[in-house]
Amino acid sequence: MKFGPVPVASAEGAVLAHTLHLAGGALKKGRRLTAEDVRRLAEAGQAEVMAALAEPGDVGEDDAARRVAEALAGPGVTVAAAFTGRANIFAAADGIATLDRDLVIRLNAIDEGLTLATVPPFERVTAGQMIATVKVITFSLPEAVVAAAVDLARSAVGSGSGAIGLSPFAARRAGLVLTEVTGTRPAVLAKREAAMRTRLEALGGSIARVERVPHRTDAVAGAIAEMAAAGLDPILVFGASAIVDRGDVVPAGLSAAGGTIVHLGMPVDPGNLLLIGRIGAADVIGVPSCASSPKINGFDWVLERRAAGLPVRRGEIIAMAPGGLLKEIESRPQPRHSASARGSASGEPRRAPRIAALVLAAGRSSRMGPSNKLIAEWRGKPLVRHVAEAALASRADPVVVVTGHMERAVREALSGLDVRLVSNDRFAEGLSTSLAAGLDALAPEIDGALVLLGDMPGVTPAHLDRLIAAFAPKEGRAICIPLAGGRRGNPVLWARAFFDEMRAVKGDTGARHLIGEHAEEVAEVEIADEAVLTDIDTPEALARLRAGDAAAQK
């Protein structure tokens, strides 16, 4: 890649390095300059621009980021479409992030233009949380750099685990043994039981059986043996007194029951006085007294890993020492879909945006004549069904379809699809009423909405996913618009922050005027084909669409 000042006269195809503000609108950083852009620059008196020019063998930033991210991805993760040289990797379920730390460091050493950032190894994550991001710093990378990163990443994937993966939590039926001595208050035992139930339920498991026994070796041995025979796993033993030696009551009880001690103690504080052992196929964990509090401690690290099926042996426990001096965290999130398992000084973990697809299919299609264009067939399906299926196959969820004119026929065209249908009785007042009805149907946790027109059957899931990948309101990309051949098209992705303004729109014009009012929040997303520019408004447009298929078949 060549980077530097480029004469405007020869800048077509170059990637703009910095945003330029011109009359009629800005040309934003990262834009591949078109002939029209070059004309505007020349008219503005711009002699040269700072830009990047690809050289033979270069790989564009998005393609490079995608290839590396896909090579890194192991089980339990998904890779989002790349945008601005960034490809994010997300957890597909609740679980523990598994990372090859050394490989991550080696990959970052390949070239300064390629970076990989991850959550810490063995971080507890929730479904949809970002666990890694590949970012290409430059606008392109040499093929040799991309190939080296892909080969390195695949060396881990070939081992069966992947460089970036996830071990999901499995539902486990646990047993809990609470020991007591003379004077132990029932409220103390109740608090300990509640703390264990909350932790197991947060991991998708449950406490299936609770036994309260005297703090004696024989009583502990009997309770452990009975729970192992019942198939409970893990077996948690919360002693009335802390474990201080392998000869103490709880480890001695485990041995007497026929189990084995894996390790006593751990270099994590709080949580030093933990025991981990095995009896048959079940884990036995001697719970440290600090676990009666919801605050994070070493017991959580062990319980989480075992709930995800990850090994916890002597070596794994010893390796917990770096970072084992835990910060004082007031409380840990307990619900299954809580923000973070370990808390965060910087707020919630980064996650995939929750984007809904809103298909507008209520219009009267007056330019189409007496028929409804949305139920006209193309490639054996109604036009509106093509649009709904594209939305369902994308990363958007849920998919809401607003109906109105010829409602029964439109709904029949969508039969069998997992979409939410919303009726707009005011459809005759214009498109704005359908937009408001659709927005009102979205849940409060939705971050943004893709507004699709029901008469654009060429729009694909890849188009929609590329818009979603571009969406980053905190980075000034709160309105994402597809761009094909220098022209803006549909659908448009809007952040929740604009929903109230969109609801206030009147008539049949939609929310397009808001784009100009919030130009600083707009991201133009390049799309390779013109499907995002093509709607079917007239019989002639439908005929051209069908004729294109016929010509392609000849």
Coordinates of C-alpha atoms in Angstrom, one line a residue:
M1 CA 0.0 0.0 0.0
K2 CA 1.2 3.5 -0.8
F3 CA 0.1 6.2 1.6
G4 CA 0.6 9.9 1.2
P5 CA -0.6 12.9 -0.8
V6 CA -2.3 12.0 -4.1
P7 CA -3.0 14.5 -6.8
V8 CA -6.8 14.9 -7.1
A9 CA -6.7 14.3 -10.8
S10 CA -5.4 10.7 -10.2
A11 CA -7.3 10.0 -6.9
E12 CA -10.2 7.9 -8.3
G13 CA -10.1 4.6 -6.5
A14 CA -7.9 5.9 -3.6
V15 CA -9.0 5.5 0.0
L16 CA -9.4 8.8 1.7
A17 CA -7.3 9.1 4.9
H18 CA -9.1 12.0 6.5
T19 CA -12.6 13.5 6.4
L20 CA -13.0 16.5 4.1
H21 CA -15.8 18.9 4.5
L22 CA -17.1 20.2 1.1
A23 CA -20.1 22.1 0.0
G24 CA -22.9 19.6 -0.5
G25 CA -21.6 17.2 2.2
A26 CA -18.5 15.7 3.7
L27 CA -16.3 13.0 2.2
K28 CA -15.5 10.8 5.2
K29 CA -12.3 9.0 6.1
G30 CA -12.1 5.5 4.6
R31 CA -14.2 6.4 1.6
R32 CA -13.0 5.0 -1.8
L33 CA -13.1 8.0 -4.0
T34 CA -15.4 7.9 -7.1
A35 CA -15.2 9.9 -10.3
E36 CA -18.0 12.1 -8.8
D37 CA -15.9 12.7 -5.7
V38 CA -12.9 13.6 -7.7
R39 CA -15.0 16.2 -9.6
R40 CA -16.3 17.7 -6.4
L41 CA -12.8 17.9 -5.0
A42 CA -11.5 19.6 -8.1
E43 CA -14.4 22.1 -8.1
A44 CA -13.6 22.9 -4.4
G45 CA -10.0 23.8 -5.5
Q46 CA -8.4 20.8 -3.8
A47 CA -5.1 20.0 -5.5
E48 CA -4.3 16.8 -3.6
V49 CA -5.6 14.6 -0.8
M50 CA -4.0 12.3 1.8
A51 CA -5.0 8.9 0.7
A52 CA -4.0 5.2 0.4
L53 CA -3.5 3.4 -2.9
A54 CA -3.5 -0.3 -3.1
E55 CA -0.6 -2.1 -4.6
P56 CA -0.6 -5.5 -6.3
G57 CA -1.0 -8.3 -3.7
D58 CA -2.6 -6.0 -1.1
V59 CA -5.7 -7.2 0.8
G60 CA -8.3 -4.7 1.7
E61 CA -8.8 -3.9 5.4
D62 CA -12.3 -5.5 5.7
D63 CA -11.3 -8.7 3.8
A64 CA -8.1 -9.0 5.8
A65 CA -9.9 -8.6 9.1
R66 CA -12.6 -11.1 8.1
R67 CA -10.1 -13.7 7.0
V68 CA -8.0 -13.5 10.2
A69 CA -11.1 -13.4 12.5
E70 CA -12.6 -16.5 10.8
A71 CA -9.4 -18.4 11.1
L72 CA -9.2 -17.5 14.8
A73 CA -12.8 -18.5 15.6
G74 CA -13.2 -21.8 17.4
P75 CA -16.3 -23.5 18.9
G76 CA -19.0 -21.4 20.5
V77 CA -18.3 -18.1 18.9
T78 CA -19.6 -16.1 15.9
V79 CA -17.8 -13.6 13.7
A80 CA -19.6 -10.4 12.6
A81 CA -19.2 -8.9 9.2
A82 CA -16.1 -6.7 9.0
F83 CA -16.3 -2.9 8.7
T84 CA -13.7 -0.2 8.7
G85 CA -11.0 -2.9 9.0
R86 CA -12.6 -4.4 12.2
A87 CA -14.1 -7.9 12.6
N88 CA -15.6 -8.7 16.0
I89 CA -15.9 -12.1 17.6
F90 CA -18.8 -12.7 19.9
A91 CA -19.8 -15.4 22.4
A92 CA -22.7 -17.6 21.1
A93 CA -23.8 -18.6 24.6
D94 CA -23.1 -18.0 28.2
G95 CA -19.8 -19.6 29.2
I96 CA -16.0 -19.3 29.6
A97 CA -13.8 -17.6 27.0
T98 CA -11.0 -19.9 26.0
L99 CA -8.0 -18.2 24.5
D100 CA -4.5 -19.3 23.4
R101 CA -2.7 -16.4 25.1
D102 CA 0.7 -17.1 23.5
L103 CA -0.8 -17.3 20.0
V104 CA -2.6 -14.0 20.6
I105 CA 0.7 -12.3 21.4
R106 CA 2.5 -14.0 18.5
L107 CA -0.2 -12.8 16.1
N108 CA 0.1 -9.2 17.2
A109 CA 3.9 -9.4 16.6
I110 CA 3.4 -10.3 12.9
D111 CA 2.9 -6.8 11.6
E112 CA 2.1 -3.5 13.2
G113 CA -0.8 -3.0 10.8
L114 CA -2.7 -6.0 12.3
T115 CA -4.0 -6.2 15.9
L116 CA -6.0 -8.6 18.0
A117 CA -7.5 -7.7 21.3
T118 CA -9.3 -10.1 23.6
V119 CA -11.0 -10.4 27.0
P120 CA -8.7 -12.1 29.6
P121 CA -8.4 -15.9 29.3
F122 CA -11.1 -17.8 31.2
E123 CA -13.3 -14.7 31.4
R124 CA -16.9 -15.5 32.2
V125 CA -19.0 -14.1 29.3
T126 CA -22.6 -13.9 28.3
A127 CA -24.3 -14.7 25.0
G128 CA -23.7 -11.8 22.5
Q129 CA -20.7 -10.4 24.4
M130 CA -17.7 -9.4 22.4
I131 CA -14.7 -11.5 23.4
A132 CA -12.2 -10.5 20.7
T133 CA -11.7 -7.9 18.0
V134 CA -9.4 -8.0 15.0
K135 CA -8.5 -4.5 13.7
V136 CA -6.5 -3.7 10.6
I137 CA -4.8 -0.4 11.4
T138 CA -3.9 0.4 7.8
F139 CA -6.3 0.5 4.8
S140 CA -4.8 -2.7 3.4
L141 CA -2.2 -5.4 4.3
P142 CA 0.1 -7.4 2.1
E143 CA -1.1 -10.9 1.3
A144 CA 1.9 -12.3 3.0
V145 CA 0.9 -10.7 6.4
V146 CA -2.7 -11.9 6.2
A147 CA -1.6 -15.4 5.1
A148 CA 0.9 -15.6 8.0
A149 CA -1.8 -14.6 10.5
V150 CA -4.3 -17.1 9.1
D151 CA -1.8 -19.9 9.2
L152 CA -0.9 -19.1 12.8
A153 CA -4.6 -19.0 13.8
R154 CA -5.4 -22.2 12.1
S155 CA -2.6 -24.0 13.9
A156 CA -4.7 -23.6 17.1
V157 CA -8.0 -24.4 15.4
G158 CA -6.4 -27.6 14.2
S159 CA -5.9 -28.7 17.8
G160 CA -9.7 -28.8 18.2
S161 CA -10.1 -25.8 20.5
G162 CA -9.4 -22.7 18.3
A163 CA -7.4 -19.7 19.3
I164 CA -10.6 -17.9 20.3
G165 CA -13.4 -20.1 21.6
L166 CA -16.0 -20.5 24.2
S167 CA -16.9 -23.4 26.5
P168 CA -20.6 -23.1 27.3
F169 CA -22.1 -23.7 30.7
A170 CA -23.9 -27.0 31.0
A171 CA -26.9 -27.5 33.3
R172 CA -25.7 -29.3 36.4
R173 CA -27.6 -30.8 39.3
A174 CA -25.4 -30.1 42.3
G175 CA -25.5 -31.4 45.9
L176 CA -24.8 -29.2 48.9
V177 CA -23.4 -30.4 52.2
L178 CA -23.6 -27.9 55.1
T179 CA -21.8 -28.9 58.3
E180 CA -22.7 -27.4 61.6
V181 CA -21.2 -27.3 65.1
T182 CA -22.9 -26.5 68.4
G183 CA -24.0 -22.9 68.3
T184 CA -24.2 -22.6 64.5
R185 CA -27.1 -20.4 63.8
P186 CA -29.8 -21.5 61.3
A187 CA -29.6 -18.1 59.7
V188 CA -25.9 -18.7 58.8
L189 CA -26.7 -22.0 57.1
A190 CA -29.6 -20.4 55.3
K191 CA -27.3 -17.6 54.0
R192 CA -24.7 -20.1 52.7
E193 CA -27.4 -22.2 51.0
A194 CA -28.8 -19.2 49.3
A195 CA -25.4 -18.1 48.1
M196 CA -24.7 -21.5 46.6
R197 CA -28.1 -21.7 44.9
T198 CA -27.7 -18.2 43.4
R199 CA -24.3 -19.1 42.0
L200 CA -25.4 -22.4 40.5
E201 CA -28.5 -20.9 38.9
A202 CA -26.4 -18.1 37.4
L203 CA -24.5 -20.9 35.6
G204 CA -27.6 -22.6 34.4
G205 CA -27.5 -25.3 37.1
S206 CA -29.4 -26.0 40.3
I207 CA -29.0 -27.4 43.8
A208 CA -30.9 -30.6 43.7
R209 CA -30.2 -31.8 47.3
V210 CA -29.1 -30.2 50.5
E211 CA -27.8 -32.1 53.6
R212 CA -27.1 -30.6 57.0
V213 CA -24.7 -32.8 59.0
P214 CA -22.5 -32.5 62.0
H215 CA -19.0 -31.2 61.4
R216 CA -17.4 -34.7 61.7
T217 CA -15.4 -36.8 59.2
D218 CA -17.9 -39.7 59.2
A219 CA -20.9 -37.5 58.7
V220 CA -19.2 -35.6 55.8
A221 CA -18.1 -38.9 54.3
G222 CA -21.6 -40.3 54.4
A223 CA -23.2 -37.3 52.8
I224 CA -20.6 -37.1 50.0
A225 CA -21.1 -40.8 49.2
E226 CA -24.9 -40.6 49.1
M227 CA -24.7 -37.6 46.7
A228 CA -22.2 -39.3 44.5
A229 CA -24.5 -42.3 44.3
A230 CA -27.4 -40.1 43.4
G231 CA -25.4 -38.7 40.4
L232 CA -25.1 -35.2 41.7
D233 CA -22.2 -33.1 40.3
P234 CA -20.6 -31.0 41.6
I235 CA -20.9 -31.8 45.3
L236 CA -20.3 -28.7 47.4
V237 CA -19.2 -29.0 51.0
F238 CA -19.5 -25.8 53.0
G239 CA -17.9 -26.5 56.3
A240 CA -18.7 -24.8 59.6
S241 CA -14.9 -24.2 60.0
A242 CA -12.3 -23.3 57.3
I243 CA -10.2 -26.1 55.8
V244 CA -6.6 -25.7 57.0
D245 CA -5.0 -29.1 56.3
R246 CA -5.5 -32.3 54.3
G247 CA -6.2 -34.0 57.5
D248 CA -9.0 -31.6 58.4
V249 CA -12.7 -32.8 58.5
V250 CA -13.8 -32.0 55.0
P251 CA -10.8 -33.5 53.1
A252 CA -10.7 -36.4 55.5
G253 CA -14.4 -37.0 54.8
L254 CA -13.8 -37.0 51.1
S255 CA -11.0 -39.6 51.4
A256 CA -13.2 -41.7 53.7
A257 CA -16.0 -41.7 51.1
G258 CA -13.6 -43.1 48.5
G259 CA -12.7 -39.9 46.8
T260 CA -9.4 -38.2 46.0
I261 CA -8.0 -34.8 46.8
V262 CA -6.9 -32.9 43.7
H263 CA -5.6 -29.8 45.4
L264 CA -5.9 -27.9 48.7
G265 CA -5.6 -24.2 48.8
M266 CA -5.3 -21.7 45.9
P267 CA -3.3 -18.5 45.2
V268 CA -6.4 -16.4 44.9
D269 CA -7.5 -14.0 47.6
P270 CA -10.2 -14.1 48.8
G271 CA -10.7 -17.8 48.4
N272 CA -7.3 -19.3 49.6
L273 CA -8.9 -22.0 51.7
L274 CA -10.5 -24.0 48.9
L275 CA -10.4 -27.7 48.3
I276 CA -11.0 -29.5 45.0
G277 CA -11.4 -33.2 44.8
R278 CA -13.1 -36.0 42.8
I279 CA -15.3 -39.0 43.7
G280 CA -16.1 -41.1 40.7
A281 CA -17.1 -38.8 37.9
A282 CA -18.1 -35.9 40.2
D283 CA -16.3 -32.9 41.4
V284 CA -16.1 -32.3 45.2
I285 CA -15.4 -28.7 46.2
G286 CA -14.7 -27.7 49.7
V287 CA -16.1 -24.2 49.7
P288 CA -14.2 -21.3 51.4
S289 CA -16.1 -19.3 54.0
C290 CA -15.8 -16.1 51.9
A291 CA -18.3 -17.7 49.4
S292 CA -21.2 -16.9 51.7
S293 CA -20.9 -13.4 50.3
P294 CA -21.8 -12.6 46.7
K295 CA -18.5 -10.9 46.2
I296 CA -16.2 -12.5 43.7
N297 CA -13.7 -15.0 45.1
G298 CA -11.5 -18.0 44.0
F299 CA -14.4 -20.4 44.4
D300 CA -16.2 -18.6 41.6
W301 CA -13.3 -19.2 39.3
V302 CA -13.2 -22.9 40.0
L303 CA -17.0 -23.4 39.9
E304 CA -17.3 -21.5 36.6
R305 CA -14.6 -23.4 34.8
R306 CA -16.0 -26.8 36.0
A307 CA -19.6 -25.7 35.0
A308 CA -18.1 -25.1 31.5
G309 CA -16.4 -28.5 31.4
L310 CA -12.9 -27.0 31.6
P311 CA -10.2 -28.9 33.7
V312 CA -9.2 -27.6 37.1
R313 CA -6.2 -29.5 38.3
R314 CA -3.2 -28.6 40.4
G315 CA -1.6 -26.9 37.4
E316 CA -4.6 -24.8 36.5
I317 CA -5.1 -23.6 40.1
I318 CA -1.4 -22.6 40.5
A319 CA -1.7 -20.7 37.2
M320 CA -4.4 -18.5 38.7
A321 CA -1.8 -16.7 40.8
P322 CA -1.2 -13.8 38.4
G323 CA -4.4 -11.7 38.8
G324 CA -5.4 -13.7 41.8
L325 CA -5.4 -10.7 44.1
L326 CA -8.9 -9.8 43.4
K327 CA -10.3 -6.3 43.5
E328 CA -12.9 -5.4 46.0
I329 CA -16.2 -5.7 44.1
E330 CA -19.3 -4.8 46.0
S331 CA -21.4 -7.5 44.4
R332 CA -21.3 -9.9 41.5
P333 CA -24.1 -10.0 39.0
Q334 CA -26.2 -13.1 39.6
P335 CA -29.0 -13.5 37.0
R336 CA -28.0 -15.8 34.2
H337 CA -27.9 -13.0 31.6
S338 CA -26.2 -10.4 33.8
A339 CA -23.8 -7.9 32.3
S340 CA -20.5 -9.4 33.5
A341 CA -19.4 -12.3 35.7
R342 CA -16.5 -10.5 37.2
G343 CA -17.6 -7.0 37.4
S344 CA -15.9 -4.1 35.6
A345 CA -14.6 -0.8 36.6
S346 CA -15.4 0.6 33.1
G347 CA -19.1 -0.6 33.0
E348 CA -20.8 -3.3 31.0
P349 CA -18.8 -5.5 28.7
R350 CA -19.0 -4.9 25.0
R351 CA -21.6 -6.9 23.2
A352 CA -23.2 -7.2 19.8
P353 CA -25.8 -4.5 19.2
R354 CA -29.4 -5.7 19.4
I355 CA -30.8 -4.7 16.1
A356 CA -34.3 -5.3 14.9
A357 CA -35.5 -5.5 11.3
L358 CA -38.6 -3.4 10.5
V359 CA -40.2 -4.3 7.2
L360 CA -42.7 -1.7 5.9
A361 CA -45.3 -3.6 4.0
A362 CA -48.5 -1.6 4.5
G363 CA -48.5 0.8 1.5
R364 CA -51.2 1.1 -1.2
S365 CA -48.6 0.6 -4.0
S366 CA -50.7 3.1 -6.1
R367 CA -48.2 3.2 -9.0
M368 CA -48.6 -0.5 -9.5
G369 CA -52.2 -0.3 -10.5
P370 CA -55.0 -2.4 -9.0
S371 CA -52.6 -5.1 -7.7
N372 CA -50.4 -5.0 -4.7
K373 CA -46.7 -5.1 -5.7
L374 CA -45.7 -6.8 -2.5
I375 CA -47.5 -10.0 -3.4
A376 CA -46.3 -10.0 -7.0
E377 CA -44.0 -13.0 -7.5
W378 CA -40.4 -13.1 -8.4
R379 CA -38.4 -16.4 -8.5
G380 CA -41.4 -18.2 -7.2
K381 CA -42.0 -16.0 -4.2
P382 CA -43.9 -12.8 -3.3
L383 CA -41.6 -9.8 -3.2
V384 CA -42.3 -9.1 0.4
R385 CA -41.4 -12.7 1.3
H386 CA -37.9 -12.2 -0.2
V387 CA -37.4 -9.2 2.0
A388 CA -38.6 -10.9 5.2
E389 CA -36.5 -14.0 4.5
A390 CA -33.4 -11.8 4.0
A391 CA -34.0 -10.1 7.3
L392 CA -34.5 -13.5 9.1
A393 CA -31.2 -14.8 7.7
S394 CA -29.3 -11.7 8.9
R395 CA -28.1 -10.9 12.4
A396 CA -31.2 -8.8 13.1
D397 CA -33.6 -10.1 15.6
P398 CA -36.6 -9.7 15.9
V399 CA -38.1 -9.2 12.4
V400 CA -41.3 -7.0 12.5
V401 CA -43.5 -6.6 9.5
V402 CA -46.0 -3.8 9.4
T403 CA -49.1 -4.6 7.2
G404 CA -52.1 -2.5 6.1
H405 CA -53.3 -2.4 2.5
M406 CA -54.5 -5.8 1.4
E407 CA -53.5 -7.0 4.8
R408 CA -54.8 -10.6 4.5
A409 CA -52.9 -11.2 1.2
V410 CA -49.7 -9.8 2.5
R411 CA -49.9 -11.9 5.7
E412 CA -50.6 -15.0 3.6
A413 CA -47.5 -14.2 1.6
L414 CA -45.5 -14.4 4.8
S415 CA -47.1 -17.6 6.1
G416 CA -44.8 -19.8 8.0
L417 CA -42.1 -17.2 8.6
D418 CA -41.0 -16.4 12.2
V419 CA -41.9 -12.7 11.9
R420 CA -44.0 -10.5 14.2
L421 CA -46.9 -9.0 12.3
V422 CA -48.1 -5.5 13.3
S423 CA -51.3 -4.0 11.8
N424 CA -51.3 -0.3 10.8
D425 CA -54.9 0.8 10.5
R426 CA -53.7 4.3 9.4
F427 CA -51.7 3.2 6.4
A428 CA -53.6 5.5 4.1
E429 CA -52.1 8.5 5.9
G430 CA -48.6 7.5 4.5
L431 CA -45.4 5.6 5.2
S432 CA -44.8 7.6 8.4
T433 CA -47.6 5.9 10.2
S434 CA -46.2 2.4 9.4
L435 CA -42.8 3.6 10.6
A436 CA -44.3 4.7 13.9
A437 CA -46.3 1.5 14.3
G438 CA -43.2 -0.6 13.8
L439 CA -41.1 1.4 16.2
D440 CA -43.8 1.1 18.9
A441 CA -43.6 -2.7 18.6
L442 CA -39.9 -2.8 19.5
A443 CA -38.8 -3.8 23.0
P444 CA -36.9 -1.2 25.1
E445 CA -33.6 -3.2 24.9
I446 CA -33.4 -2.9 21.1
D447 CA -30.4 -0.7 20.2
G448 CA -31.3 0.1 16.6
A449 CA -33.7 -0.7 13.8
L450 CA -33.1 -1.6 10.2
V451 CA -35.9 -0.1 8.2
L452 CA -36.5 -2.2 5.1
L453 CA -39.0 -1.5 2.3
G454 CA -41.1 -4.5 1.3
D455 CA -40.5 -4.0 -2.4
M456 CA -36.7 -4.4 -2.5
P457 CA -36.4 -8.2 -3.1
G458 CA -32.7 -8.0 -4.1
V459 CA -31.5 -7.0 -0.6
T460 CA -29.5 -9.9 0.9
P461 CA -28.6 -10.9 4.5
A462 CA -25.0 -9.9 3.7
H463 CA -26.1 -6.4 2.9
L464 CA -28.0 -6.2 6.2
D465 CA -25.1 -7.7 8.2
R466 CA -22.7 -5.2 6.7
L467 CA -24.9 -2.3 7.9
I468 CA -25.1 -3.9 11.3
A469 CA -21.3 -4.3 11.4
A470 CA -20.9 -0.6 10.7
F471 CA -23.3 0.4 13.5
A472 CA -21.3 2.1 16.3
P473 CA -23.1 5.2 17.8
K474 CA -20.3 6.0 20.2
E475 CA -18.0 6.2 17.2
G476 CA -20.3 8.5 15.2
R477 CA -22.0 5.8 13.2
A478 CA -25.6 6.0 14.5
I479 CA -27.2 6.1 11.1
C480 CA -25.9 3.6 8.6
I481 CA -26.8 4.0 4.9
P482 CA -25.8 1.7 2.0
L483 CA -23.9 3.3 -0.8
A484 CA -23.7 1.8 -4.3
G485 CA -22.0 3.6 -7.2
G486 CA -21.9 6.8 -5.1
R487 CA -25.6 6.8 -4.6
R488 CA -27.4 6.3 -1.2
G489 CA -30.0 3.5 -1.0
N490 CA -32.1 1.4 1.4
P491 CA -32.4 -0.1 4.0
V492 CA -31.2 2.4 6.6
L493 CA -30.1 1.4 10.1
W494 CA -31.2 3.9 12.8
A495 CA -30.0 4.0 16.4
R496 CA -32.6 4.1 19.2
A497 CA -31.7 7.7 19.9
F498 CA -33.6 8.8 16.8
F499 CA -36.8 6.7 17.4
D500 CA -38.7 9.6 18.9
E501 CA -37.9 11.9 16.0
M502 CA -38.9 9.2 13.6
R503 CA -42.2 8.7 15.3
A504 CA -42.9 12.4 14.9
V505 CA -42.6 12.3 11.1
K506 CA -45.8 13.0 9.2
G507 CA -47.0 12.0 5.7
D508 CA -45.5 9.7 3.1
T509 CA -41.8 10.8 3.1
G510 CA -40.4 8.6 5.8
A511 CA -37.4 9.8 7.9
R512 CA -35.0 10.7 5.2
H513 CA -34.8 14.4 6.2
L514 CA -33.4 13.4 9.5
I515 CA -30.3 12.1 7.7
G516 CA -29.4 15.6 6.7
E517 CA -30.2 17.0 10.1
H518 CA -27.8 14.5 11.7
A519 CA -25.1 14.3 9.1
E520 CA -22.3 14.0 11.7
E521 CA -23.9 10.7 12.8
V522 CA -24.1 9.2 9.3
A523 CA -21.9 6.3 8.0
E524 CA -22.1 5.5 4.3
V525 CA -21.5 1.7 3.9
E526 CA -20.3 0.7 0.5
I527 CA -22.2 -2.2 -1.1
A528 CA -20.9 -3.9 -4.2
D529 CA -24.2 -4.2 -6.1
E530 CA -27.2 -2.0 -6.9
A531 CA -29.8 -4.1 -5.1
V532 CA -29.9 -1.4 -2.4
L533 CA -31.0 1.1 -5.0
T534 CA -33.7 -1.0 -6.7
D535 CA -37.3 -0.9 -5.5
I536 CA -40.2 -2.3 -7.5
D537 CA -42.8 0.6 -7.8
T538 CA -44.3 0.0 -11.2
P539 CA -45.3 -2.8 -13.5
E540 CA -42.3 -1.8 -15.7
A541 CA -39.9 -2.2 -12.8
L542 CA -41.2 -5.6 -12.1
A543 CA -40.9 -6.5 -15.8
R544 CA -37.3 -5.4 -15.8
L545 CA -36.6 -7.5 -12.7
R546 CA -38.0 -10.6 -14.3
A547 CA -36.3 -9.8 -17.6
G548 CA -33.0 -9.6 -15.9
D549 CA -33.4 -13.2 -14.7
A550 CA -34.5 -14.4 -18.1
A551 CA -31.4 -12.7 -19.7
A552 CA -29.1 -14.3 -17.2
Q553 CA -30.4 -17.7 -18.0
K554 CA -29.6 -17.4 -21.7

